[in-house]
Amino acid sequence: MSIDEAQRLIKQGKLSPVELAQAHLRRINALDGQLHAYLKLTEESALAEAAAAEAEIASTGPRGPLHGIPVAIKDQYDFAGIPALVRIPPPETSEDAGAVAKLRDAGAVVLGKLMMSGLPGKHPEPRNPWDTKRTSGGSSSGSGSAIASGLCMGSLGEDTAGSIRNPASCCAIVGLKPTYGRVSRRGLAPLGWSLDHSGPITRTVEDAALVLTAIAGQDPRDHTTSPAPVPDYTSALGQDIKGLVIGVPQHYLDILRPRLNDEIAAGFDKMLRDMEALGAKVEKVTIPSMEYASIATGVLYCCEYMAGRNLGLQAHVGIASDTRRARVYFGALTGAAEYLQAQRVRRRLKREMDETFRRVDVLALPGHLQPAGLIGEMTPIESLVTQLSPDYNGPFNLSGSPAMTLPSGFTNAGLPIAFQLVGRAFDEQTVLRIGHAYQQSAGWHTHHPEV
């Protein structure tokens, strides 16, 4: 069931927020021992929030489409009284992060905190519901597992170099990285301050639009947020896409083609043909700086991750994960000249993309190079090398562009494949419109894993 469907039933009095929360808690208790999506379940407070939502809806009607809807939050966000475990060291007290506070203001019922890749200490890796031997994608891995398996209806993820979009690719769900500055990052444990993006992970495009509408907007306590007005992101859904132009950065795709899985490549080509059948135009474009943009993203990520902790190398021994410790070491050994050069790449990329968006409405790329991998398949150093290598996600953290990944099929082995749409700054509406048109035509969102 989608958020949109659940809210219609709640409005009609056919679905109780308390019963909806209880059903999700039962499913979590039945399945999460296998999937490991949740880090901390806040069952008591969730039921209290659901009861309060039910009483308010009965008295005055719903506040909006998220009122009474069960959601869960990536550990990277602070809760009141539950700081992010990923912080090193974690603070003794905390308040709700900006995006979490907006979800609560919208009446959402928060079920708990979700696992993420790279937490300090020994924590089980979240499992992919499509194949529990495989990863659900990082670092919002708990979000991917929980949404795909029906352990919550919406989730807050975070994307520094693909961490909202990777789980979407691996789990056949929707991940939306909004424009940099569209959603508050106050109370979000920083990984790379110029790359971090807060955003929704959901089952459908409509649900992503509903959550984004609730969490977007300026936060006076986060100077990076934009004062640009927040539209109703659902308003363009259902419009046709005739005449809209989809740009394909073919030069970059050709560079990555030797590393791209053949079934993902075939799925991407089929998706483009489907878009043309819906009336869109497909045009090849060239964005030269994309060739090394992911590498620049990796340099910024590692340097900012190290600088943001300011603890020294030895402070991370024994408390950070192996992969995050490797990132700290890489950042500590990268000089100011490389950091500034990466910023020059960012400016060049943004200029080239601005020029490209004068001719096209969105860009389209595959969502990932390979289907979800086996858990434990890569060593920490191999994982870091992969993160520093060219891919389809990193360039758009560098540019700050809105980017959404959604499913486009399955491999012969039954693993999800996906593609990505990228838009102009603050034009999430066009990305959502095109993604929704494809989703409704293709129907991949109706497929669910058997767990």
Short mmCIF file of C-alpha atoms in Angstrom, two decimals:
data_model
loop_
_atom_site.label_atom_id
_atom_site.label_comp_id
_atom_site.label_asym_id
_atom_site.label_seq_id
_atom_site.Cartn_x
_atom_site.Cartn_y
_atom_site.Cartn_z
CA MET A 1 0.00 0.00 0.00
CA SER A 2 1.30 3.47 -0.89
CA ILE A 3 1.11 6.58 1.31
CA ASP A 4 -1.40 8.07 -1.10
CA GLU A 5 -3.65 5.00 -0.88
CA ALA A 6 -3.40 4.80 2.92
CA GLN A 7 -4.27 8.46 3.37
CA ARG A 8 -7.39 8.11 1.22
CA LEU A 9 -8.56 5.23 3.43
CA ILE A 10 -7.77 7.19 6.59
CA LYS A 11 -9.81 10.14 5.32
CA GLN A 12 -12.73 7.82 4.57
CA GLY A 13 -12.54 6.31 8.06
CA LYS A 14 -11.74 2.89 6.60
CA LEU A 15 -8.21 2.73 8.05
CA SER A 16 -7.11 3.51 11.59
CA PRO A 17 -3.65 5.10 12.13
CA VAL A 18 -3.31 2.98 15.28
CA GLU A 19 -4.10 -0.23 13.39
CA LEU A 20 -1.75 0.83 10.60
CA ALA A 21 1.10 1.41 13.07
CA GLN A 22 0.37 -1.88 14.84
CA ALA A 23 0.41 -3.76 11.54
CA HIS A 24 3.81 -2.32 10.68
CA LEU A 25 5.19 -3.11 14.14
CA ARG A 26 3.99 -6.71 13.82
CA ARG A 27 5.65 -6.99 10.42
CA ILE A 28 8.89 -5.51 11.79
CA ASN A 29 8.91 -7.98 14.67
CA ALA A 30 8.28 -10.85 12.24
CA LEU A 31 10.83 -9.92 9.55
CA ASP A 32 13.53 -7.66 10.93
CA GLY A 33 15.43 -10.45 12.60
CA GLN A 34 16.16 -11.55 9.04
CA LEU A 35 16.51 -8.14 7.35
CA HIS A 36 18.24 -6.00 10.04
CA ALA A 37 16.71 -2.78 8.73
CA TYR A 38 16.09 -1.18 12.13
CA LEU A 39 18.74 0.09 14.55
CA LYS A 40 16.24 1.18 17.22
CA LEU A 41 12.48 0.63 17.26
CA THR A 42 10.54 3.33 19.16
CA GLU A 43 7.40 1.24 19.57
CA GLU A 44 5.90 2.98 22.61
CA SER A 45 6.21 6.52 21.25
CA ALA A 46 5.05 5.38 17.78
CA LEU A 47 1.80 3.98 19.18
CA ALA A 48 1.27 7.16 21.19
CA GLU A 49 1.80 9.27 18.05
CA ALA A 50 -0.61 7.06 16.10
CA ALA A 51 -3.27 7.38 18.81
CA ALA A 52 -2.85 11.16 18.87
CA ALA A 53 -3.11 11.28 15.06
CA GLU A 54 -6.25 9.16 15.10
CA ALA A 55 -7.92 11.39 17.69
CA GLU A 56 -6.99 14.60 15.85
CA ILE A 57 -8.15 13.28 12.48
CA ALA A 58 -11.47 12.22 13.99
CA SER A 59 -11.89 15.67 15.54
CA THR A 60 -10.62 18.12 12.91
CA GLY A 61 -9.53 16.04 9.91
CA PRO A 62 -5.98 15.24 8.71
CA ARG A 63 -3.28 17.90 8.72
CA GLY A 64 -2.14 16.63 5.34
CA PRO A 65 -1.26 13.47 3.43
CA LEU A 66 1.33 12.23 5.96
CA HIS A 67 -0.92 12.45 9.01
CA GLY A 68 -0.97 9.03 10.68
CA ILE A 69 1.48 7.49 8.17
CA PRO A 70 4.26 5.23 9.59
CA VAL A 71 7.76 6.38 8.64
CA ALA A 72 11.30 5.59 9.75
CA ILE A 73 14.51 7.60 9.78
CA LYS A 74 18.12 6.82 8.84
CA ASP A 75 20.41 6.82 11.89
CA GLN A 76 22.31 9.80 10.51
CA TYR A 77 19.48 12.10 11.67
CA ASP A 78 19.22 13.13 15.32
CA PHE A 79 16.05 12.37 17.26
CA ALA A 80 15.03 14.13 20.45
CA GLY A 81 16.96 12.15 23.05
CA ILE A 82 18.43 9.72 20.48
CA PRO A 83 21.51 11.24 18.79
CA ALA A 84 22.88 9.74 15.59
CA LEU A 85 25.13 6.80 16.43
CA VAL A 86 27.24 7.58 13.37
CA ARG A 87 28.52 10.73 15.12
CA ILE A 88 32.02 10.20 16.56
CA PRO A 89 31.73 10.54 19.49
CA PRO A 90 27.91 10.67 19.79
CA PRO A 91 26.62 13.60 21.89
CA GLU A 92 24.85 12.93 25.18
CA THR A 93 21.69 14.83 24.19
CA SER A 94 19.98 15.80 20.96
CA GLU A 95 16.86 17.35 19.46
CA ASP A 96 14.92 16.41 16.35
CA ALA A 97 16.78 17.17 13.14
CA GLY A 98 15.10 19.77 10.93
CA ALA A 99 13.65 17.26 8.47
CA VAL A 100 12.50 14.96 11.29
CA ALA A 101 10.73 17.88 12.98
CA LYS A 102 8.92 18.66 9.71
CA LEU A 103 7.72 15.07 9.42
CA ARG A 104 6.39 15.21 12.97
CA ASP A 105 4.71 18.55 12.22
CA ALA A 106 3.01 16.85 9.26
CA GLY A 107 1.63 14.23 11.66
CA ALA A 108 3.78 11.30 10.54
CA VAL A 109 4.19 8.41 12.98
CA VAL A 110 7.89 7.69 13.52
CA LEU A 111 8.54 3.97 14.03
CA GLY A 112 12.25 4.25 14.79
CA LYS A 113 15.78 4.69 13.50
CA LEU A 114 17.12 2.67 10.60
CA MET A 115 20.50 1.06 10.12
CA MET A 116 23.06 2.64 7.84
CA SER A 117 26.31 1.36 6.41
CA GLY A 118 29.49 2.17 8.30
CA LEU A 119 28.21 2.52 11.86
CA PRO A 120 30.85 2.20 14.59
CA GLY A 121 30.85 -1.07 16.50
CA LYS A 122 29.45 -4.40 15.37
CA HIS A 123 26.08 -4.09 13.67
CA PRO A 124 24.51 -6.52 11.19
CA GLU A 125 24.38 -5.38 7.58
CA PRO A 126 20.82 -4.72 6.35
CA ARG A 127 19.68 -7.38 3.89
CA ASN A 128 18.11 -6.95 0.48
CA PRO A 129 14.54 -8.34 0.53
CA TRP A 130 14.93 -9.50 -3.09
CA ASP A 131 17.88 -11.71 -2.09
CA THR A 132 18.90 -11.69 1.57
CA LYS A 133 22.47 -12.70 0.72
CA ARG A 134 22.87 -9.32 -0.99
CA THR A 135 23.29 -5.72 0.08
CA SER A 136 20.37 -3.31 0.07
CA GLY A 137 22.70 -0.48 -1.03
CA GLY A 138 24.59 2.09 1.02
CA SER A 139 24.67 4.03 3.00
CA SER A 140 20.88 4.37 3.54
CA SER A 141 20.80 0.59 3.58
CA GLY A 142 18.21 0.24 6.34
CA SER A 143 15.90 2.59 4.46
CA GLY A 144 16.15 0.52 1.30
CA SER A 145 15.46 -2.73 3.12
CA ALA A 146 12.58 -1.29 5.18
CA ILE A 147 10.74 0.36 2.28
CA ALA A 148 11.11 -2.60 -0.08
CA SER A 149 9.88 -5.09 2.53
CA GLY A 150 7.01 -2.96 3.85
CA LEU A 151 8.52 -2.21 7.28
CA CYS A 152 7.57 1.48 6.91
CA MET A 153 5.76 3.58 4.29
CA GLY A 154 8.28 6.38 3.93
CA SER A 155 11.83 7.04 5.03
CA LEU A 156 14.34 9.85 5.33
CA GLY A 157 17.62 8.97 3.66
CA GLU A 158 20.76 11.02 3.06
CA ASP A 159 22.86 11.23 -0.09
CA THR A 160 26.52 12.32 -0.13
CA ALA A 161 27.62 10.31 -3.17
CA GLY A 162 24.55 8.24 -4.03
CA SER A 163 23.31 7.00 -0.65
CA ILE A 164 19.62 7.68 -1.37
CA ARG A 165 19.80 6.47 -4.96
CA ASN A 166 21.92 3.34 -4.38
CA PRO A 167 19.30 1.66 -2.14
CA ALA A 168 16.61 2.62 -4.65
CA SER A 169 18.58 0.91 -7.42
CA CYS A 170 19.23 -2.21 -5.36
CA CYS A 171 15.71 -2.60 -3.94
CA ALA A 172 13.30 -1.58 -6.76
CA ILE A 173 12.04 1.51 -4.94
CA VAL A 174 12.23 5.30 -5.42
CA GLY A 175 15.01 7.49 -4.07
CA LEU A 176 14.92 11.27 -4.54
CA LYS A 177 17.96 13.45 -3.86
CA PRO A 178 16.55 17.00 -3.93
CA THR A 179 18.44 20.11 -4.97
CA TYR A 180 21.19 21.13 -2.54
CA GLY A 181 19.54 23.56 -0.12
CA ARG A 182 15.98 22.36 -0.73
CA VAL A 183 15.74 20.37 2.55
CA SER A 184 17.25 21.22 5.93
CA ARG A 185 20.32 19.31 7.09
CA ARG A 186 20.22 20.67 10.63
CA GLY A 187 20.71 17.77 13.01
CA LEU A 188 22.12 15.56 10.26
CA ALA A 189 25.52 14.07 11.12
CA PRO A 190 27.69 15.50 8.32
CA LEU A 191 29.67 13.25 6.02
CA GLY A 192 30.69 15.82 3.40
CA TRP A 193 29.14 19.22 4.13
CA SER A 194 29.15 20.49 0.55
CA LEU A 195 27.76 17.19 -0.79
CA ASP A 196 25.20 16.02 1.81
CA HIS A 197 21.54 16.03 0.73
CA SER A 198 18.48 15.08 2.81
CA GLY A 199 15.65 13.39 0.93
CA PRO A 200 12.93 10.72 0.78
CA ILE A 201 13.09 7.02 0.01
CA THR A 202 9.66 5.60 -0.81
CA ARG A 203 7.86 2.89 -2.75
CA THR A 204 6.39 5.19 -5.45
CA VAL A 205 7.05 8.50 -7.16
CA GLU A 206 3.81 9.92 -5.69
CA ASP A 207 4.99 9.06 -2.19
CA ALA A 208 8.35 10.74 -2.81
CA ALA A 209 6.51 13.89 -3.92
CA LEU A 210 4.33 13.82 -0.78
CA VAL A 211 7.28 13.45 1.58
CA LEU A 212 9.33 16.11 -0.23
CA THR A 213 6.44 18.59 0.00
CA ALA A 214 6.40 18.04 3.77
CA ILE A 215 10.14 18.34 4.46
CA ALA A 216 11.26 20.99 1.93
CA GLY A 217 11.76 24.65 2.75
CA GLN A 218 14.06 27.14 4.40
CA ASP A 219 15.35 26.46 7.90
CA PRO A 220 16.61 29.60 9.71
CA ARG A 221 19.04 27.37 11.60
CA ASP A 222 20.57 25.92 8.41
CA HIS A 223 22.20 28.67 6.35
CA THR A 224 22.52 26.38 3.31
CA THR A 225 18.74 26.11 2.84
CA SER A 226 17.08 28.16 0.12
CA PRO A 227 14.25 30.68 0.63
CA ALA A 228 12.70 29.58 -2.68
CA PRO A 229 8.97 28.84 -2.26
CA VAL A 230 8.00 25.19 -1.84
CA PRO A 231 5.48 24.03 -4.46
CA ASP A 232 3.06 21.15 -4.13
CA TYR A 233 5.28 18.52 -5.71
CA THR A 234 2.29 16.34 -6.54
CA SER A 235 0.70 19.03 -8.72
CA ALA A 236 2.39 17.97 -11.99
CA LEU A 237 1.87 14.24 -11.49
CA GLY A 238 -0.50 12.81 -14.05
CA GLN A 239 0.42 15.33 -16.75
CA ASP A 240 1.67 13.80 -19.99
CA ILE A 241 5.28 14.22 -21.07
CA LYS A 242 4.71 14.86 -24.77
CA GLY A 243 7.39 17.15 -26.18
CA LEU A 244 9.63 17.07 -23.10
CA VAL A 245 13.28 16.46 -23.97
CA ILE A 246 15.35 13.81 -22.18
CA GLY A 247 19.09 14.30 -22.58
CA VAL A 248 21.40 11.28 -22.54
CA PRO A 249 25.08 12.11 -21.74
CA GLN A 250 26.28 9.53 -24.24
CA HIS A 251 29.97 10.43 -24.02
CA TYR A 252 29.98 9.61 -20.30
CA LEU A 253 27.85 6.50 -20.73
CA ASP A 254 30.30 5.23 -23.36
CA ILE A 255 33.19 5.67 -20.91
CA LEU A 256 31.41 3.63 -18.25
CA ARG A 257 29.97 1.03 -20.65
CA PRO A 258 32.74 -1.59 -20.09
CA ARG A 259 31.84 -1.62 -16.37
CA LEU A 260 28.06 -1.66 -16.93
CA ASN A 261 26.08 -4.87 -16.50
CA ASP A 262 24.56 -5.93 -19.84
CA GLU A 263 21.06 -6.42 -18.41
CA ILE A 264 21.09 -2.96 -16.81
CA ALA A 265 22.24 -1.52 -20.16
CA ALA A 266 19.41 -3.29 -22.00
CA GLY A 267 16.91 -2.09 -19.39
CA PHE A 268 18.10 1.49 -19.82
CA ASP A 269 17.73 1.34 -23.60
CA LYS A 270 14.25 -0.14 -23.22
CA MET A 271 13.30 2.63 -20.78
CA LEU A 272 14.32 5.28 -23.33
CA ARG A 273 12.17 3.63 -25.99
CA ASP A 274 9.27 3.57 -23.53
CA MET A 275 9.75 7.27 -22.83
CA GLU A 276 9.61 7.99 -26.57
CA ALA A 277 6.40 5.96 -26.79
CA LEU A 278 4.97 8.27 -24.10
CA GLY A 279 5.77 11.28 -26.30
CA ALA A 280 9.11 12.44 -24.91
CA LYS A 281 12.06 13.24 -27.16
CA VAL A 282 15.46 11.67 -26.49
CA GLU A 283 18.57 13.65 -27.43
CA LYS A 284 22.25 12.87 -26.95
CA VAL A 285 24.23 15.53 -25.06
CA THR A 286 27.85 15.97 -24.04
CA ILE A 287 28.90 17.17 -20.58
CA PRO A 288 32.71 16.84 -20.66
CA SER A 289 33.39 17.36 -16.94
CA MET A 290 31.27 14.36 -15.98
CA GLU A 291 34.26 12.20 -16.92
CA TYR A 292 36.11 13.19 -13.73
CA ALA A 293 33.28 14.64 -11.61
CA SER A 294 32.90 11.49 -9.49
CA ILE A 295 36.59 11.58 -8.66
CA ALA A 296 36.25 15.22 -7.58
CA THR A 297 33.25 14.20 -5.47
CA GLY A 298 35.36 11.52 -3.79
CA VAL A 299 38.14 13.98 -2.99
CA LEU A 300 35.70 16.45 -1.43
CA TYR A 301 33.90 13.67 0.44
CA CYS A 302 37.05 12.29 2.07
CA CYS A 303 38.54 15.70 2.90
CA GLU A 304 35.31 17.06 4.37
CA TYR A 305 34.65 13.84 6.26
CA MET A 306 38.07 14.08 7.90
CA ALA A 307 37.87 17.82 8.57
CA GLY A 308 34.36 17.56 9.98
CA ARG A 309 35.52 15.21 12.71
CA ASN A 310 38.73 17.03 13.64
CA LEU A 311 39.75 14.19 15.96
CA GLY A 312 43.00 13.06 14.42
CA LEU A 313 43.69 9.70 12.85
CA GLN A 314 44.12 7.66 16.02
CA ALA A 315 40.77 8.78 17.45
CA HIS A 316 38.98 6.68 14.83
CA VAL A 317 40.76 3.41 15.59
CA GLY A 318 38.32 0.95 17.09
CA ILE A 319 35.24 3.18 16.86
CA ALA A 320 34.80 3.88 13.14
CA SER A 321 34.02 1.20 10.57
CA ASP A 322 36.92 0.00 8.43
CA THR A 323 35.55 1.76 5.34
CA ARG A 324 35.00 5.07 7.14
CA ARG A 325 38.44 4.83 8.72
CA ALA A 326 39.95 4.34 5.26
CA ARG A 327 38.05 7.45 4.13
CA VAL A 328 39.51 9.42 7.05
CA TYR A 329 43.02 8.34 6.13
CA PHE A 330 42.52 9.25 2.47
CA GLY A 331 41.16 12.67 3.46
CA ALA A 332 44.00 13.33 5.88
CA LEU A 333 46.57 12.57 3.20
CA THR A 334 44.93 14.72 0.51
CA GLY A 335 46.27 18.26 0.25
CA ALA A 336 44.62 21.65 -0.10
CA ALA A 337 45.62 21.84 -3.78
CA GLU A 338 43.59 18.73 -4.61
CA TYR A 339 40.61 20.00 -2.63
CA LEU A 340 40.65 23.32 -4.48
CA GLN A 341 41.07 21.58 -7.82
CA ALA A 342 37.97 19.50 -7.05
CA GLN A 343 36.05 22.72 -6.38
CA ARG A 344 37.16 23.99 -9.80
CA VAL A 345 35.72 20.82 -11.33
CA ARG A 346 32.45 21.54 -9.51
CA ARG A 347 32.19 25.03 -10.99
CA ARG A 348 32.96 23.75 -14.49
CA LEU A 349 30.43 20.92 -14.20
CA LYS A 350 27.67 23.25 -13.01
CA ARG A 351 28.35 25.63 -15.90
CA GLU A 352 28.23 22.80 -18.45
CA MET A 353 25.02 21.42 -16.95
CA ASP A 354 23.37 24.86 -16.97
CA GLU A 355 24.17 25.12 -20.67
CA THR A 356 22.80 21.62 -21.32
CA PHE A 357 19.54 22.34 -19.50
CA ARG A 358 18.83 25.15 -21.96
CA ARG A 359 18.22 22.37 -24.52
CA VAL A 360 16.79 19.52 -22.46
CA ASP A 361 14.33 19.15 -19.58
CA VAL A 362 16.06 16.31 -17.73
CA LEU A 363 19.04 14.00 -18.07
CA ALA A 364 18.68 10.21 -17.97
CA LEU A 365 21.35 7.71 -16.94
CA PRO A 366 21.41 4.16 -15.60
CA GLY A 367 20.89 4.00 -11.86
CA HIS A 368 23.84 1.72 -11.13
CA LEU A 369 26.67 -0.16 -12.79
CA GLN A 370 25.92 -3.59 -11.33
CA PRO A 371 23.00 -5.25 -9.53
CA ALA A 372 23.12 -5.53 -5.75
CA GLY A 373 26.32 -7.27 -4.66
CA LEU A 374 26.83 -10.01 -2.11
CA ILE A 375 27.31 -8.86 1.47
CA GLY A 376 31.00 -8.95 2.40
CA GLU A 377 32.02 -9.22 -1.25
CA MET A 378 34.39 -6.21 -1.09
CA THR A 379 37.13 -5.33 1.38
CA PRO A 380 37.05 -1.83 2.96
CA ILE A 381 39.77 -0.61 0.59
CA GLU A 382 37.96 -2.05 -2.44
CA SER A 383 34.80 -0.31 -1.25
CA LEU A 384 36.63 3.02 -0.96
CA VAL A 385 38.20 2.61 -4.42
CA THR A 386 34.72 1.94 -5.83
CA GLN A 387 33.40 5.10 -4.16
CA LEU A 388 36.25 7.13 -5.66
CA SER A 389 35.73 5.73 -9.18
CA PRO A 390 33.50 7.28 -11.87
CA ASP A 391 29.84 6.32 -11.51
CA TYR A 392 26.35 7.63 -12.29
CA ASN A 393 25.66 9.26 -8.90
CA GLY A 394 28.62 11.34 -7.75
CA PRO A 395 28.45 14.05 -10.45
CA PHE A 396 25.07 15.22 -9.18
CA ASN A 397 26.18 15.55 -5.57
CA LEU A 398 28.93 17.76 -6.95
CA SER A 399 26.49 19.86 -9.00
CA GLY A 400 23.75 19.81 -6.33
CA SER A 401 21.15 18.89 -8.97
CA PRO A 402 17.92 17.08 -8.10
CA ALA A 403 18.18 13.41 -9.05
CA MET A 404 15.71 10.55 -8.69
CA THR A 405 16.27 6.82 -9.17
CA LEU A 406 13.39 4.46 -9.86
CA PRO A 407 12.98 0.84 -11.02
CA SER A 408 13.04 -0.19 -14.66
CA GLY A 409 12.96 -3.97 -14.43
CA PHE A 410 14.77 -7.03 -13.12
CA THR A 411 17.69 -9.18 -14.21
CA ASN A 412 17.16 -12.79 -15.23
CA ALA A 413 18.22 -13.68 -11.68
CA GLY A 414 15.42 -11.51 -10.27
CA LEU A 415 17.57 -8.61 -9.05
CA PRO A 416 16.27 -5.04 -9.47
CA ILE A 417 17.61 -2.68 -12.12
CA ALA A 418 17.00 1.06 -12.20
CA PHE A 419 17.57 4.35 -13.98
CA GLN A 420 18.06 7.93 -12.87
CA LEU A 421 16.50 11.24 -13.90
CA VAL A 422 18.35 14.50 -13.20
CA GLY A 423 16.82 17.97 -13.38
CA ARG A 424 17.58 21.65 -13.24
CA ALA A 425 18.22 23.16 -9.82
CA PHE A 426 14.93 23.43 -7.88
CA ASP A 427 12.97 21.75 -10.68
CA GLU A 428 12.09 18.55 -8.86
CA GLN A 429 8.60 18.87 -10.34
CA THR A 430 9.72 18.00 -13.87
CA VAL A 431 11.80 15.07 -12.60
CA LEU A 432 8.78 13.78 -10.66
CA ARG A 433 6.42 14.35 -13.59
CA ILE A 434 8.52 12.33 -16.02
CA GLY A 435 9.28 9.63 -13.47
CA HIS A 436 5.61 9.28 -12.59
CA ALA A 437 4.57 8.98 -16.24
CA TYR A 438 7.09 6.17 -16.75
CA GLN A 439 6.14 4.46 -13.48
CA GLN A 440 2.45 4.40 -14.34
CA SER A 441 3.16 3.02 -17.79
CA ALA A 442 5.78 0.42 -16.83
CA GLY A 443 4.26 -0.75 -13.54
CA TRP A 444 7.49 -1.94 -11.90
CA HIS A 445 6.41 -0.37 -8.60
CA THR A 446 3.72 -3.04 -8.28
CA HIS A 447 6.32 -5.83 -7.91
CA HIS A 448 7.12 -6.83 -4.32
CA PRO A 449 9.74 -9.19 -2.88
CA GLU A 450 8.63 -12.41 -1.22
CA VAL A 451 9.93 -12.16 2.35
#
